Tab-separated table of C-alpha atoms in Angstrom:
chain	number	residue	atom	x	y	z
G	1	MET	CA	244.679	-68.747	35.549
G	2	GLU	CA	245.685	-66.425	32.667
G	3	MET	CA	244.365	-63.792	33.391
G	4	THR	CA	243.275	-62.748	29.449
G	5	THR	CA	240.940	-65.679	30.473
G	6	ILE	CA	239.979	-63.975	34.091
G	7	LEU	CA	239.288	-61.293	32.640
G	8	ARG	CA	237.436	-62.689	29.277
G	9	SER	CA	234.881	-64.948	32.211
G	10	SER	CA	234.349	-62.215	33.621
G	11	LEU	CA	232.716	-60.076	30.721
G	12	THR	CA	229.612	-62.128	29.205
G	13	ASN	CA	226.311	-60.742	27.859
G	14	PRO	CA	227.338	-56.939	28.065
G	15	PRO	CA	223.509	-55.257	28.722
G	16	PHE	CA	225.418	-52.087	26.439
G	17	THR	CA	226.574	-53.529	23.279
G	18	ALA	CA	225.781	-50.056	21.832
G	19	HIS	CA	228.563	-49.069	23.247
G	20	LEU	CA	231.308	-51.091	23.486
G	21	SER	CA	234.061	-51.395	20.960
G	22	PRO	CA	234.093	-54.658	18.900
G	23	SER	CA	237.695	-54.245	18.655
G	24	LYS	CA	238.267	-54.742	22.166
G	25	PHE	CA	235.159	-56.420	23.348
G	26	PRO	CA	234.254	-59.958	22.135
G	27	ARG	CA	230.561	-60.494	21.747
G	28	SER	CA	231.163	-63.021	24.517
G	29	PHE	CA	232.094	-60.340	26.828
G	30	SER	CA	229.761	-59.240	30.036
G	31	THR	CA	229.042	-56.499	32.412
G	32	PRO	CA	230.899	-58.566	35.821
G	33	PHE	CA	229.440	-55.800	38.737
G	34	ARG	CA	225.584	-55.150	40.501
G	35	LEU	CA	225.739	-52.100	41.898
G	36	ARG	CA	223.856	-50.541	45.529
G	37	THR	CA	223.824	-47.452	46.232
G	38	SER	CA	222.329	-45.260	48.128
G	39	LEU	CA	220.364	-43.668	44.841
G	40	SER	CA	216.557	-43.768	45.190
G	41	PHE	CA	215.149	-41.763	42.428
G	42	SER	CA	213.098	-43.951	40.340
G	43	PRO	CA	211.200	-41.985	37.455
G	44	SER	CA	208.326	-44.408	36.929
G	45	LEU	CA	206.785	-44.160	40.404
G	46	PRO	CA	204.470	-41.491	41.596
G	47	PRO	CA	205.648	-39.012	43.776
G	48	LYS	CA	205.126	-39.715	47.224
G	49	SER	CA	202.036	-37.385	49.233
G	50	PHE	CA	202.427	-36.563	52.408
G	51	PRO	CA	199.313	-35.378	54.848
G	52	THR	CA	199.212	-31.440	56.054
G	53	ASN	CA	199.685	-32.266	59.786
G	54	CYS	CA	202.857	-34.447	59.225
G	55	SER	CA	205.040	-33.712	62.106
G	56	VAL	CA	208.839	-32.030	62.121
G	57	SER	CA	210.452	-35.443	61.475
G	58	ASP	CA	208.139	-36.333	58.743
G	59	ASP	CA	208.996	-33.127	56.919
G	60	THR	CA	212.804	-33.768	57.246
G	61	THR	CA	213.212	-37.605	55.656
G	62	SER	CA	211.100	-35.531	52.783
G	63	SER	CA	213.839	-32.898	52.875
G	64	THR	CA	216.188	-35.466	53.112
G	65	ASN	CA	214.848	-37.996	50.088
G	66	VAL	CA	213.730	-34.815	47.358
G	67	ALA	CA	218.120	-33.954	47.685
G	68	SER	CA	218.562	-37.647	47.309
G	69	VAL	CA	216.784	-37.408	44.118
G	70	ASP	CA	218.396	-33.926	42.617
G	71	LEU	CA	221.855	-34.985	43.723
G	72	SER	CA	220.773	-38.478	41.331
G	73	ILE	CA	219.206	-36.456	38.995
G	74	ALA	CA	223.082	-34.228	38.985
G	75	LEU	CA	225.160	-37.078	39.131
G	76	LYS	CA	223.118	-38.383	35.759
G	77	LYS	CA	223.560	-35.050	34.470
G	78	LYS	CA	226.983	-34.171	35.057
G	79	ALA	CA	228.178	-37.944	33.275
G	80	THR	CA	226.387	-37.448	30.735
G	81	ASP	CA	227.856	-33.970	30.168
G	82	VAL	CA	231.779	-35.311	30.663
G	83	SER	CA	230.987	-38.654	28.422
G	84	ALA	CA	230.981	-36.981	25.045
G	85	ASP	CA	234.864	-35.254	25.914
G	86	LEU	CA	236.011	-38.852	27.791
G	87	ARG	CA	235.791	-40.886	24.984
G	88	GLY	CA	235.577	-44.197	26.686
G	89	THR	CA	238.618	-43.437	28.351
G	90	SER	CA	239.589	-45.186	31.487
G	91	ILE	CA	239.058	-44.451	34.843
G	92	PHE	CA	241.745	-45.816	37.542
G	93	LEU	CA	241.060	-45.276	41.114
G	94	VAL	CA	244.041	-45.396	43.210
G	95	GLY	CA	245.053	-44.892	47.201
G	96	MET	CA	243.813	-46.939	50.387
G	97	ASN	CA	241.664	-49.268	49.611
G	98	ASN	CA	238.280	-48.859	51.465
G	99	SER	CA	234.516	-49.251	50.994
G	100	VAL	CA	234.834	-45.926	49.806
G	101	LYS	CA	236.897	-46.437	47.117
G	102	SER	CA	235.212	-49.691	45.447
G	103	SER	CA	231.587	-48.438	46.262
G	104	LEU	CA	232.340	-44.561	44.385
G	105	GLY	CA	233.969	-47.028	42.006
G	106	MET	CA	231.017	-48.796	40.946
G	107	LEU	CA	228.897	-45.887	41.348
G	108	LEU	CA	231.232	-44.493	38.247
G	109	ALA	CA	230.705	-47.505	35.899
G	110	ASP	CA	227.260	-47.595	36.015
G	111	LEU	CA	226.608	-43.668	35.226
G	112	PHE	CA	229.728	-44.196	32.371
G	113	ARG	CA	228.098	-47.361	31.239
G	114	TYR	CA	231.450	-48.755	31.728
G	115	TYR	CA	232.960	-52.461	33.331
G	116	TYR	CA	233.871	-52.216	36.462
G	117	PHE	CA	237.360	-54.282	38.089
G	118	ASP	CA	239.296	-54.382	40.554
G	119	SER	CA	242.824	-55.360	40.138
G	120	ASP	CA	243.941	-56.713	43.767
G	121	ALA	CA	240.612	-59.391	42.981
G	122	LEU	CA	241.633	-59.949	39.272
G	123	VAL	CA	245.213	-60.770	41.483
G	124	SER	CA	244.006	-63.308	43.854
G	125	GLU	CA	241.511	-65.096	40.596
G	126	ALA	CA	245.181	-65.625	39.280
G	127	ALA	CA	246.032	-67.076	42.292
G	128	GLY	CA	244.102	-68.843	43.166
G	129	GLY	CA	242.278	-67.113	45.570
G	130	GLU	CA	242.896	-64.356	47.936
G	131	SER	CA	244.725	-66.297	50.631
G	132	ALA	CA	247.241	-68.417	47.936
G	133	ALA	CA	247.874	-64.675	47.082
G	134	ILE	CA	248.741	-63.874	50.412
G	135	SER	CA	251.164	-66.668	50.593
G	136	LEU	CA	252.217	-65.680	46.828
G	137	LYS	CA	253.571	-62.489	48.385
G	138	GLU	CA	254.921	-63.573	50.977
G	139	SER	CA	257.213	-66.599	49.428
G	140	ASP	CA	257.802	-64.757	45.932
G	141	GLU	CA	257.195	-61.403	46.136
G	142	LYS	CA	258.912	-60.697	42.517
G	143	GLY	CA	256.378	-63.252	40.759
G	144	PHE	CA	253.208	-61.603	42.605
G	145	ARG	CA	254.679	-58.019	41.631
G	146	GLU	CA	254.558	-59.414	38.249
G	147	SER	CA	251.498	-60.808	38.687
G	148	GLU	CA	250.003	-56.868	38.697
G	149	THR	CA	251.929	-55.606	36.545
G	150	GLU	CA	250.232	-58.220	34.039
G	151	VAL	CA	246.808	-57.657	35.226
G	152	LEU	CA	247.338	-53.705	34.694
G	153	LYS	CA	248.744	-54.549	31.554
G	154	GLN	CA	246.057	-56.216	30.145
G	155	LEU	CA	243.096	-53.247	32.258
G	156	SER	CA	244.956	-50.127	30.400
G	157	SER	CA	244.778	-52.147	26.912
G	158	MET	CA	241.020	-52.002	26.862
G	159	GLY	CA	238.478	-49.497	27.481
G	160	ARG	CA	235.342	-48.392	28.852
G	161	LEU	CA	236.797	-49.564	32.137
G	162	VAL	CA	236.650	-48.193	35.777
G	163	VAL	CA	239.170	-49.713	37.676
G	164	CYS	CA	239.947	-49.790	42.049
G	165	ALA	CA	243.648	-49.854	41.538
G	166	GLY	CA	245.772	-51.766	44.586
G	167	ASP	CA	248.506	-50.734	45.609
G	168	GLY	CA	250.931	-52.446	43.301
G	169	ALA	CA	249.885	-49.935	40.254
G	170	VAL	CA	252.154	-47.087	42.177
G	171	GLN	CA	255.215	-49.109	43.352
G	172	ASN	CA	256.981	-49.215	40.213
G	173	SER	CA	257.824	-47.326	37.308
G	174	THR	CA	256.037	-49.679	34.227
G	175	ASN	CA	253.161	-49.695	36.122
G	176	LEU	CA	252.771	-45.944	37.484
G	177	ALA	CA	253.275	-45.684	33.334
G	178	LEU	CA	250.281	-48.464	32.317
G	179	LEU	CA	247.879	-45.843	34.553
G	180	ARG	CA	248.882	-43.099	31.926
G	181	HIS	CA	246.611	-45.201	29.445
G	182	GLY	CA	243.374	-43.810	31.310
G	183	ILE	CA	242.818	-41.198	34.075
G	184	SER	CA	244.114	-41.515	37.711
G	185	ILE	CA	242.389	-40.151	40.569
G	186	TRP	CA	243.896	-40.254	44.424
G	187	ILE	CA	241.184	-41.028	46.785
G	188	ASP	CA	242.225	-39.760	49.868
G	189	VAL	CA	240.378	-40.742	53.162
G	190	PRO	CA	241.723	-40.943	56.227
G	191	LEU	CA	243.682	-43.659	57.578
G	192	GLU	CA	241.164	-43.620	61.099
G	193	MET	CA	238.428	-44.867	58.627
G	194	VAL	CA	240.661	-47.186	56.748
G	195	ALA	CA	242.042	-48.917	59.655
G	196	LYS	CA	237.974	-49.499	60.690
G	197	GLY	CA	237.171	-50.333	57.585
G	198	ILE	CA	240.092	-52.734	57.484
G	199	ILE	CA	238.720	-54.271	60.418
G	200	GLY	CA	235.622	-54.981	59.591
G	201	ASN	CA	236.389	-56.384	56.723
G	202	LYS	CA	239.469	-58.169	56.193
G	203	SER	CA	239.396	-58.619	51.868
G	204	LEU	CA	239.757	-54.481	51.822
G	205	LEU	CA	243.481	-54.974	51.618
G	206	LEU	CA	245.778	-56.967	50.637
G	207	SER	CA	248.324	-57.108	51.940
G	208	SER	CA	250.872	-59.404	54.328
G	209	GLU	CA	252.375	-56.027	55.939
G	210	ILE	CA	249.067	-55.678	57.394
G	211	THR	CA	248.502	-57.957	60.656
G	212	ILE	CA	245.030	-57.918	60.072
G	213	SER	CA	244.206	-59.463	63.812
G	214	GLY	CA	245.688	-56.740	65.542
G	215	SER	CA	243.726	-53.905	67.731
G	216	TYR	CA	242.595	-50.712	65.587
G	217	SER	CA	245.689	-48.850	67.343
G	218	GLU	CA	248.441	-51.283	65.664
G	219	VAL	CA	245.887	-51.354	62.187
G	220	LEU	CA	246.572	-47.949	61.873
G	221	SER	CA	249.915	-47.496	63.061
G	222	GLN	CA	250.721	-50.081	60.144
G	223	LEU	CA	248.939	-48.235	57.361
G	224	MET	CA	250.504	-45.215	58.405
G	225	ALA	CA	253.853	-46.763	57.194
G	226	LEU	CA	252.284	-48.212	54.153
G	227	TYR	CA	251.324	-45.008	53.853
G	228	GLU	CA	254.373	-43.691	53.659
G	229	ASP	CA	255.912	-45.621	51.409
G	230	MET	CA	252.929	-45.408	48.856
G	231	ARG	CA	252.269	-41.598	49.183
G	232	ARG	CA	254.619	-40.418	46.770
G	233	GLY	CA	252.816	-43.618	43.571
G	234	TYR	CA	249.329	-41.639	44.960
G	235	ALA	CA	250.742	-38.303	44.758
G	236	THR	CA	251.535	-38.452	40.682
G	237	ALA	CA	247.847	-39.512	40.261
G	238	ASP	CA	246.191	-36.999	37.616
G	239	ALA	CA	243.620	-35.335	40.320
G	240	THR	CA	243.139	-35.993	44.104
G	241	VAL	CA	240.310	-35.992	45.632
G	242	SER	CA	240.037	-35.585	49.399
G	243	LEU	CA	236.605	-37.505	52.029
G	244	GLN	CA	238.192	-34.545	53.823
G	245	LYS	CA	238.432	-32.024	51.535
G	246	VAL	CA	234.688	-32.493	50.153
G	247	ALA	CA	233.345	-32.656	53.978
G	248	TYR	CA	234.689	-29.351	54.743
G	249	GLN	CA	232.673	-27.565	51.412
G	250	LEU	CA	229.626	-29.780	52.688
G	251	GLY	CA	229.835	-28.274	55.670
G	252	TYR	CA	229.694	-31.204	57.136
G	253	GLU	CA	231.512	-31.641	60.386
G	254	ASP	CA	231.379	-35.757	60.494
G	255	MET	CA	232.790	-37.532	57.953
G	256	ASP	CA	230.661	-40.281	58.120
G	257	ALA	CA	227.816	-37.994	56.150
G	258	VAL	CA	230.065	-37.778	53.112
G	259	THR	CA	228.138	-40.509	51.100
G	260	THR	CA	229.310	-41.979	47.880
G	261	GLU	CA	227.136	-39.826	45.518
G	262	ASP	CA	228.155	-36.686	47.693
G	263	ILE	CA	232.931	-37.830	46.550
G	264	THR	CA	230.798	-39.071	42.974
G	265	MET	CA	230.179	-35.467	42.010
G	266	GLU	CA	233.382	-34.300	43.237
G	267	VAL	CA	235.482	-36.968	41.157
G	268	LEU	CA	233.006	-36.408	37.833
G	269	LYS	CA	233.829	-32.575	38.337
G	270	GLU	CA	237.747	-33.024	38.326
G	271	ILE	CA	236.793	-35.284	35.811
G	272	GLU	CA	235.218	-32.722	33.548
G	273	ARG	CA	238.360	-30.723	34.144
G	274	LEU	CA	241.366	-33.559	33.063
G	275	THR	CA	239.279	-33.697	29.724
G	276	ARG	CA	238.732	-29.770	28.689
G	277	VAL	CA	241.803	-29.204	29.348
G	278	LYS	CA	243.524	-32.336	27.342
G	279	LYS	CA	240.708	-31.236	24.115
G	280	MET	CA	242.353	-27.389	24.816
G	281	MET	CA	245.915	-28.815	25.011
G	282	GLU	CA	244.630	-30.716	21.666
G	283	ALA	CA	242.946	-27.420	19.704
G	284	ALA	CA	246.291	-25.575	20.403
G	285	ALA	CA	248.108	-28.571	18.545
G	286	ARG	CA	246.201	-27.564	15.725
G	287	PRO	CA	248.252	-25.461	13.035
G	288	PHE	CA	245.685	-22.322	12.186
């Protein structure tokens, strides 16, 4: 199936028509994602009232809910502030595929009112499914890599996208150049967490190099080898957001305590920094 056909079939009846460029998105396009996050803020609901004799655990729950609401508001405000300078520039997330990266991508797309795509999913769909894509990679490595490049070529020609890019995006100079059509951010997640995720969800990594049926230690060992091959490509991203660093900054001893919203805020800050630098460079280039 042609990649252009797949992309168009994924985008019909957009909910954010006012924000889309008619030259890039036909009227028949729509959003491909359905966001599911832990954000609980709902402005239409009245605030909860608590009894005066509530227990300490109730106080803790209340504080947690308030913090979640505050972070939700802060994320929306930050995204609104960044959007003006972002001007529809697409965002490419690179790094080992994992649930943190995909959840982050969907939340970013929702905040910016962008479309969300997973490039590996598009490659799989073009090949006829995940099993077919893995078979293609094993039998025709060159053909598989060409499919990855075609996916990135199509996506990079469009605006207002958040793309979770597969490892093929950082494996050759052609693909790395295509990422320059947007902002690229390396989402650096500890390999131990990635390994656990892969064992629990086989679809997270489209890679014939990883033996999904292996034990945790075997999967981790294979991931470490794959990471060494990919690290140089990941490092070419415009910015890096490390889950471990975010946990440290927030005072979390357990990295599992870092929420999608926590890491999204760090990504928004990096995007804001990058757009400000670009704006300053453009201003400096103008004649007096």
